[in-house]
């Protein structure tokens, strides 16, 4: 009898997302790369000899999908040797005319109702539960009052929902999770990987989205891969993404922006998408167009933003006959007498903080 199962857990593929921040050709290319995630998922699952592939909703970004996407989905899911479970989410909710509503091979199970349904897998000593969104919102708590039976089997739930009692997207409370007595709750909705969490005997996780679509979905993206048993779940993050969204800060203080940017560029061409944020104090207005052009060959896509501040003259108010003038004069004199650069630097910092405090400003720069 199986005591533990090999599991792949993914969610929030958002296939056919518009990628509206990119020019149309690149947006189409990115949608093509999203379709490749399905092939990679199938490959990963078959290589790992997974027993279960759990897909917790928002596989599609919207109700209408391209023919290429449906073809890729059918081909990839059909090639998976594991049992596949899909719990439609708020973006890909179940309807009778959804892409999900077709005849699927035996090993693919798609939940179609808000009420919890289950599939028994006696050969795996396991029961898989799941529910579906049937509209863009659901405000009922899908796990409320649910408790897995104590029958020696492994109990797993696939569910799109929000571990937040005030959510409009299938709210889940921590008590609901703990009282469910499920061995693993495979969640979707949150696009950042949560790692495996535990409440009572119940393990739960969000894998996050497997491919970023914007600078709110930065870094490595993928699925969770590992083992679920009646003693708990051990799943590790496995990267699946083609490209990453990166945010890089470049401090221009005391430098020409172009020079600062040059030293921050990668040493070889990157396939990632990068947002460069200029920070620190500038002596003149940076030419964002020229800086973007300088960085462009190094990334798949790059944009440059200016968050710098104009360098202000720290000692401008030193001659004032006020408390501010007095404090600045004192610090200036001490700076002139300071024995080292280090002392001068800390006195300058002290002057900045003092000036900010005296002017009731939050930011000492
Ligand atoms: Mn989502």
Short mmCIF file of C-alpha atoms and ligand atoms in Angstrom, two decimals:
data_model
loop_
_atom_site.label_atom_id
_atom_site.label_comp_id
_atom_site.label_asym_id
_atom_site.label_seq_id
_atom_site.Cartn_x
_atom_site.Cartn_y
_atom_site.Cartn_z
CA UNK A 1 0.00 0.00 0.00
CA UNK A 2 1.31 3.44 -0.99
CA UNK A 3 2.39 5.52 1.99
CA UNK A 4 3.52 8.53 0.01
CA UNK A 5 2.93 9.99 -3.43
CA UNK A 6 5.11 11.89 -5.85
CA UNK A 7 3.36 15.14 -6.59
CA UNK A 8 3.82 18.08 -8.95
CA UNK A 9 1.79 21.15 -7.99
CA UNK A 10 1.37 24.12 -10.32
CA UNK A 11 -1.05 27.04 -10.61
CA UNK A 12 -1.69 30.43 -12.22
CA UNK A 13 -0.19 29.78 -15.64
CA UNK A 14 -2.39 32.62 -17.01
CA UNK A 15 -1.95 31.31 -20.56
CA UNK A 16 -2.72 33.82 -23.31
CA UNK A 17 -2.13 36.82 -21.04
CA UNK A 18 -2.04 40.06 -23.06
CA UNK A 19 1.51 41.12 -22.01
CA UNK A 20 0.34 44.61 -22.88
CA UNK A 21 3.54 46.29 -21.62
CA UNK A 22 5.43 44.68 -24.54
CA UNK A 23 5.18 45.49 -28.26
CA UNK A 24 2.73 43.13 -30.08
CA UNK A 25 5.40 40.81 -31.60
CA UNK A 26 7.09 40.28 -28.25
CA UNK A 27 3.74 39.81 -26.49
CA UNK A 28 2.90 37.05 -29.00
CA UNK A 29 6.33 35.51 -28.44
CA UNK A 30 5.75 35.55 -24.68
CA UNK A 31 2.39 33.76 -25.16
CA UNK A 32 4.26 31.14 -27.19
CA UNK A 33 6.72 30.77 -24.32
CA UNK A 34 3.82 30.31 -21.91
CA UNK A 35 2.57 27.38 -24.03
CA UNK A 36 6.00 25.80 -23.68
CA UNK A 37 5.45 25.72 -19.91
CA UNK A 38 2.90 22.96 -20.51
CA UNK A 39 5.42 20.82 -22.37
CA UNK A 40 8.01 21.41 -19.64
CA UNK A 41 5.45 20.51 -16.97
CA UNK A 42 4.73 17.20 -18.75
CA UNK A 43 8.45 16.50 -19.10
CA UNK A 44 9.11 17.27 -15.43
CA UNK A 45 6.21 15.07 -14.34
CA UNK A 46 7.23 12.10 -16.48
CA UNK A 47 10.89 12.38 -15.51
CA UNK A 48 10.00 12.56 -11.80
CA UNK A 49 7.59 9.62 -12.31
CA UNK A 50 4.95 11.66 -10.54
CA UNK A 51 1.77 9.99 -9.33
CA UNK A 52 -0.26 13.20 -9.31
CA UNK A 53 -0.14 16.51 -11.15
CA UNK A 54 -2.25 19.10 -9.32
CA UNK A 55 -3.19 22.29 -11.18
CA UNK A 56 -4.91 24.80 -8.93
CA UNK A 57 -6.63 27.12 -11.35
CA UNK A 58 -6.03 30.22 -13.46
CA UNK A 59 -4.43 28.07 -16.14
CA UNK A 60 -5.91 30.54 -18.64
CA UNK A 61 -5.88 34.29 -18.23
CA UNK A 62 -9.43 34.63 -19.61
CA UNK A 63 -12.43 32.72 -20.95
CA UNK A 64 -11.26 32.78 -24.59
CA UNK A 65 -8.06 30.99 -25.53
CA UNK A 66 -6.16 30.67 -28.79
CA UNK A 67 -6.41 27.43 -30.77
CA UNK A 68 -2.65 26.96 -30.34
CA UNK A 69 -3.09 27.09 -26.58
CA UNK A 70 -5.83 24.48 -26.48
CA UNK A 71 -3.74 22.23 -28.77
CA UNK A 72 -0.70 22.66 -26.49
CA UNK A 73 -2.80 21.94 -23.40
CA UNK A 74 -4.40 18.80 -24.85
CA UNK A 75 -1.06 17.52 -26.12
CA UNK A 76 0.86 18.19 -22.90
CA UNK A 77 -1.77 16.93 -20.47
CA UNK A 78 -2.41 13.83 -22.58
CA UNK A 79 1.30 12.98 -22.51
CA UNK A 80 1.46 13.13 -18.70
CA UNK A 81 1.67 9.65 -17.17
CA UNK A 82 0.37 10.81 -13.77
CA UNK A 83 -3.24 11.44 -12.78
CA UNK A 84 -3.97 15.10 -13.48
CA UNK A 85 -6.40 17.22 -11.43
CA UNK A 86 -7.54 20.72 -12.38
CA UNK A 87 -9.51 23.06 -10.10
CA UNK A 88 -10.65 26.04 -12.24
CA UNK A 89 -10.04 29.48 -10.71
CA UNK A 90 -11.45 32.98 -11.07
CA UNK A 91 -9.77 33.59 -14.45
CA UNK A 92 -10.55 30.21 -16.02
CA UNK A 93 -13.81 29.43 -14.21
CA UNK A 94 -15.82 26.44 -15.32
CA UNK A 95 -18.70 26.94 -17.76
CA UNK A 96 -20.21 24.55 -20.29
CA UNK A 97 -18.53 26.52 -23.09
CA UNK A 98 -15.13 26.80 -21.40
CA UNK A 99 -12.01 25.28 -23.00
CA UNK A 100 -12.23 22.69 -20.20
CA UNK A 101 -15.63 21.46 -21.43
CA UNK A 102 -14.45 18.83 -23.90
CA UNK A 103 -13.73 15.14 -23.75
CA UNK A 104 -10.45 14.55 -21.93
CA UNK A 105 -8.45 11.34 -21.57
CA UNK A 106 -9.32 9.20 -18.54
CA UNK A 107 -6.39 10.38 -16.41
CA UNK A 108 -7.41 14.05 -16.54
CA UNK A 109 -9.95 15.14 -13.94
CA UNK A 110 -11.46 18.61 -14.02
CA UNK A 111 -13.61 19.80 -11.13
CA UNK A 112 -16.77 21.53 -12.30
CA UNK A 113 -18.70 22.55 -9.18
CA UNK A 114 -18.26 24.91 -6.22
CA UNK A 115 -19.23 22.01 -3.93
CA UNK A 116 -16.38 19.69 -3.01
CA UNK A 117 -16.18 16.62 -5.27
CA UNK A 118 -13.73 13.75 -4.86
CA UNK A 119 -12.01 11.05 -6.87
CA UNK A 120 -10.83 7.83 -5.22
CA UNK A 121 -7.55 6.40 -6.46
CA UNK A 122 -7.37 2.99 -4.72
CA UNK A 123 -4.13 2.01 -6.51
CA UNK A 124 -2.52 5.08 -4.91
CA UNK A 125 -4.31 4.72 -1.54
CA UNK A 126 -5.43 8.29 -2.03
CA UNK A 127 -8.50 10.49 -2.37
CA UNK A 128 -8.23 13.75 -4.29
CA UNK A 129 -10.82 16.43 -3.55
CA UNK A 130 -11.44 19.62 -5.45
CA UNK A 131 -13.81 22.45 -6.26
CA UNK A 132 -14.26 24.90 -9.11
CA UNK A 133 -15.01 28.56 -9.59
CA UNK A 134 -18.08 28.82 -11.85
CA UNK A 135 -17.89 32.62 -12.10
CA UNK A 136 -15.31 35.35 -11.58
CA UNK A 137 -15.97 35.58 -7.83
CA UNK A 138 -16.97 33.26 -5.03
CA UNK A 139 -17.44 34.65 -1.56
CA UNK A 140 -18.34 31.39 0.21
CA UNK A 141 -15.59 29.60 2.15
CA UNK A 142 -14.91 26.46 0.09
CA UNK A 143 -13.32 24.58 3.01
CA UNK A 144 -15.85 25.60 5.67
CA UNK A 145 -16.94 22.56 7.67
CA UNK A 146 -14.94 20.13 5.53
CA UNK A 147 -13.09 17.32 7.28
CA UNK A 148 -11.20 14.48 5.62
CA UNK A 149 -12.09 11.04 7.04
CA UNK A 150 -9.64 9.16 9.21
CA UNK A 151 -9.44 6.08 6.97
CA UNK A 152 -5.69 5.58 6.54
CA UNK A 153 -5.68 7.04 3.02
CA UNK A 154 -3.78 10.08 1.81
CA UNK A 155 -6.16 13.03 1.42
CA UNK A 156 -5.35 15.84 -0.98
CA UNK A 157 -7.40 18.87 -2.03
CA UNK A 158 -6.89 20.96 -5.18
CA UNK A 159 -8.38 24.40 -4.82
CA UNK A 160 -8.18 27.94 -6.14
CA UNK A 161 -8.70 30.27 -3.21
CA UNK A 162 -7.33 32.96 -0.99
CA UNK A 163 -6.02 32.36 2.54
CA UNK A 164 -7.68 35.59 3.64
CA UNK A 165 -11.10 35.56 5.34
CA UNK A 166 -12.16 38.86 3.68
CA UNK A 167 -11.36 37.84 0.10
CA UNK A 168 -13.91 37.70 -2.75
CA UNK A 169 -11.93 34.82 -4.27
CA UNK A 170 -12.93 31.75 -2.27
CA UNK A 171 -11.83 32.90 1.20
CA UNK A 172 -10.01 30.32 3.30
CA UNK A 173 -9.33 30.75 7.00
CA UNK A 174 -6.39 29.21 8.81
CA UNK A 175 -8.93 27.35 10.99
CA UNK A 176 -10.55 25.90 7.84
CA UNK A 177 -7.16 24.55 6.78
CA UNK A 178 -6.33 23.13 10.18
CA UNK A 179 -9.77 21.57 10.71
CA UNK A 180 -9.80 20.01 7.21
CA UNK A 181 -7.34 17.34 8.40
CA UNK A 182 -6.22 17.04 4.76
CA UNK A 183 -2.66 15.87 4.17
CA UNK A 184 -2.04 18.49 1.51
CA UNK A 185 -4.02 21.44 0.16
CA UNK A 186 -2.73 22.43 -3.29
CA UNK A 187 -3.70 26.07 -3.60
CA UNK A 188 -3.67 28.55 -6.45
CA UNK A 189 -4.35 32.31 -6.64
CA UNK A 190 -1.32 33.93 -4.99
CA UNK A 191 1.42 34.41 -7.59
CA UNK A 192 4.38 34.19 -5.21
CA UNK A 193 5.57 30.76 -4.06
CA UNK A 194 4.67 30.30 -0.38
CA UNK A 195 6.74 27.17 0.22
CA UNK A 196 5.02 24.41 2.17
CA UNK A 197 3.19 25.73 5.24
CA UNK A 198 1.62 23.67 7.99
CA UNK A 199 -1.41 24.03 10.27
CA UNK A 200 -2.10 21.05 12.53
CA UNK A 201 -1.65 17.93 10.40
CA UNK A 202 -2.43 19.84 7.20
CA UNK A 203 0.30 21.02 4.83
CA UNK A 204 -0.61 23.65 2.23
CA UNK A 205 1.16 25.74 -0.37
CA UNK A 206 0.90 28.17 -3.26
CA UNK A 207 3.46 27.36 -5.97
CA UNK A 208 3.10 30.87 -7.47
CA UNK A 209 2.88 31.49 -11.20
CA UNK A 210 5.37 29.55 -13.39
CA UNK A 211 6.17 32.51 -15.67
CA UNK A 212 6.19 36.17 -14.63
CA UNK A 213 4.08 38.60 -16.64
CA UNK A 214 5.23 41.89 -15.15
CA UNK A 215 7.42 43.60 -12.59
CA UNK A 216 5.03 42.58 -9.81
CA UNK A 217 6.02 38.94 -10.56
CA UNK A 218 9.79 39.11 -10.35
CA UNK A 219 12.51 36.49 -10.10
CA UNK A 220 12.55 32.76 -10.63
CA UNK A 221 9.08 31.22 -11.20
CA UNK A 222 7.99 27.59 -11.24
CA UNK A 223 6.07 24.76 -9.63
CA UNK A 224 6.36 22.62 -6.50
CA UNK A 225 7.67 19.11 -6.79
CA UNK A 226 8.02 16.45 -4.09
CA UNK A 227 6.30 13.94 -1.88
CA UNK A 228 2.98 13.93 0.00
CA UNK A 229 2.22 11.28 2.60
CA UNK A 230 -0.08 10.90 5.58
CA UNK A 231 2.78 12.22 7.73
CA UNK A 232 3.10 15.49 5.80
CA UNK A 233 4.29 17.05 2.59
CA UNK A 234 7.80 17.81 1.38
CA UNK A 235 7.81 19.77 -1.84
CA UNK A 236 10.58 21.91 -3.27
CA UNK A 237 10.43 24.73 -5.77
CA UNK A 238 11.37 23.79 -9.33
CA UNK A 239 11.96 26.58 -11.83
CA UNK A 240 9.90 26.38 -15.02
CA UNK A 241 10.08 29.92 -16.43
CA UNK A 242 11.67 30.97 -19.71
CA UNK A 243 12.47 34.53 -18.65
CA UNK A 244 12.57 36.45 -15.39
CA UNK A 245 11.45 39.96 -14.55
CA UNK A 246 14.21 41.76 -12.68
CA UNK A 247 14.33 45.13 -10.95
CA UNK A 248 17.78 46.61 -10.61
CA UNK A 249 18.67 49.79 -8.75
CA UNK A 250 21.59 51.85 -10.02
CA UNK A 251 22.94 54.51 -7.66
CA UNK A 252 24.16 57.54 -9.62
CA UNK A 253 25.43 59.53 -6.61
CA UNK A 254 28.72 61.17 -7.49
CA UNK A 255 28.78 59.64 -11.01
CA UNK A 256 27.56 60.37 -14.50
CA UNK A 257 24.36 58.27 -14.94
CA UNK A 258 25.77 56.70 -18.11
CA UNK A 259 28.93 55.59 -16.32
CA UNK A 260 26.91 54.22 -13.36
CA UNK A 261 24.63 52.30 -15.75
CA UNK A 262 27.54 50.86 -17.75
CA UNK A 263 29.09 49.28 -14.66
CA UNK A 264 25.72 47.78 -13.66
CA UNK A 265 25.01 46.05 -17.00
CA UNK A 266 25.43 42.27 -17.22
CA UNK A 267 28.66 40.86 -18.67
CA UNK A 268 26.76 38.76 -21.19
CA UNK A 269 23.46 39.18 -22.99
CA UNK A 270 20.54 38.29 -20.70
CA UNK A 271 17.21 36.75 -21.80
CA UNK A 272 15.44 38.46 -18.91
CA UNK A 273 13.27 41.57 -18.72
CA UNK A 274 14.78 44.31 -16.61
CA UNK A 275 13.58 47.54 -15.04
CA UNK A 276 16.49 49.75 -14.10
CA UNK A 277 15.76 52.32 -11.40
CA UNK A 278 18.20 55.19 -11.03
CA UNK A 279 18.57 56.15 -7.38
CA UNK A 280 20.68 58.50 -5.28
CA UNK A 281 21.57 62.11 -6.00
CA UNK A 282 22.01 63.43 -9.49
CA UNK A 283 23.83 66.57 -10.51
CA UNK A 284 21.86 66.90 -13.78
CA UNK A 285 18.71 65.47 -15.42
CA UNK A 286 19.40 61.91 -16.72
CA UNK A 287 18.59 61.28 -20.40
CA UNK A 288 16.30 58.24 -20.00
CA UNK A 289 15.99 57.63 -23.74
CA UNK A 290 19.75 57.48 -24.22
CA UNK A 291 20.19 55.30 -21.11
CA UNK A 292 17.48 52.87 -22.31
CA UNK A 293 19.22 52.64 -25.68
CA UNK A 294 22.51 51.91 -23.90
CA UNK A 295 20.96 49.04 -21.88
CA UNK A 296 18.66 47.69 -24.63
CA UNK A 297 21.11 45.23 -26.30
CA UNK A 298 21.73 43.48 -22.98
CA UNK A 299 18.17 42.38 -22.19
CA UNK A 300 15.09 40.93 -23.87
CA UNK A 301 13.35 44.08 -22.76
CA UNK A 302 14.52 46.96 -20.60
CA UNK A 303 13.17 50.22 -19.25
CA UNK A 304 14.90 52.91 -17.19
CA UNK A 305 13.13 54.91 -14.48
CA UNK A 306 14.40 57.93 -12.68
CA UNK A 307 14.00 57.92 -8.89
CA UNK A 308 16.96 60.22 -8.25
CA UNK A 309 16.92 63.44 -6.28
CA UNK A 310 18.63 66.64 -7.26
CA UNK A 311 21.65 67.17 -5.03
CA UNK A 312 20.79 70.01 -2.67
CA UNK A 313 23.26 72.37 -1.19
CA UNK A 314 23.55 71.16 2.36
CA UNK A 315 25.05 74.38 3.72
CA UNK A 316 22.72 76.86 2.02
CA UNK A 317 21.02 77.78 5.32
CA UNK A 318 24.24 77.85 7.40
CA UNK A 319 24.33 81.67 7.56
CA UNK A 320 20.73 81.99 8.81
CA UNK A 321 20.23 83.47 12.25
CA UNK A 322 18.06 80.50 13.30
CA UNK A 323 18.49 77.22 15.18
CA UNK A 324 18.97 75.54 11.77
CA UNK A 325 21.76 78.01 10.92
CA UNK A 326 23.39 77.44 14.31
CA UNK A 327 23.34 73.63 13.98
CA UNK A 328 24.70 73.74 10.42
CA UNK A 329 27.47 76.24 11.31
CA UNK A 330 28.57 74.01 14.19
CA UNK A 331 28.63 70.85 12.04
CA UNK A 332 30.39 72.68 9.20
CA UNK A 333 33.14 73.91 11.54
CA UNK A 334 33.58 70.42 12.99
CA UNK A 335 33.80 69.00 9.45
CA UNK A 336 36.56 71.47 8.56
CA UNK A 337 38.50 70.38 11.66
CA UNK A 338 37.81 66.65 11.19
CA UNK A 339 40.99 64.51 11.02
CA UNK A 340 39.81 61.96 8.40
CA UNK A 341 37.51 61.48 5.38
CA UNK A 342 35.56 58.97 7.42
CA UNK A 343 34.86 61.56 10.14
CA UNK A 344 33.89 64.11 7.50
CA UNK A 345 31.48 61.61 5.89
CA UNK A 346 29.74 60.86 9.19
CA UNK A 347 29.51 64.57 10.04
CA UNK A 348 27.97 65.24 6.62
CA UNK A 349 25.44 62.47 7.27
CA UNK A 350 24.71 64.02 10.68
CA UNK A 351 24.09 67.37 8.98
CA UNK A 352 21.65 65.75 6.53
CA UNK A 353 19.69 64.08 9.35
CA UNK A 354 19.73 67.28 11.41
CA UNK A 355 18.47 69.34 8.46
CA UNK A 356 15.73 66.80 7.73
CA UNK A 357 14.63 66.83 11.39
CA UNK A 358 14.66 70.65 11.58
CA UNK A 359 12.65 70.92 8.34
CA UNK A 360 10.25 68.12 9.37
CA UNK A 361 11.14 66.06 6.34
CA UNK A 362 11.07 62.27 6.35
CA UNK A 363 13.97 61.74 4.02
CA UNK A 364 17.47 62.80 5.14
CA UNK A 365 18.88 62.89 1.59
MN1 LIG B 1 -4.03 33.96 -10.79
#
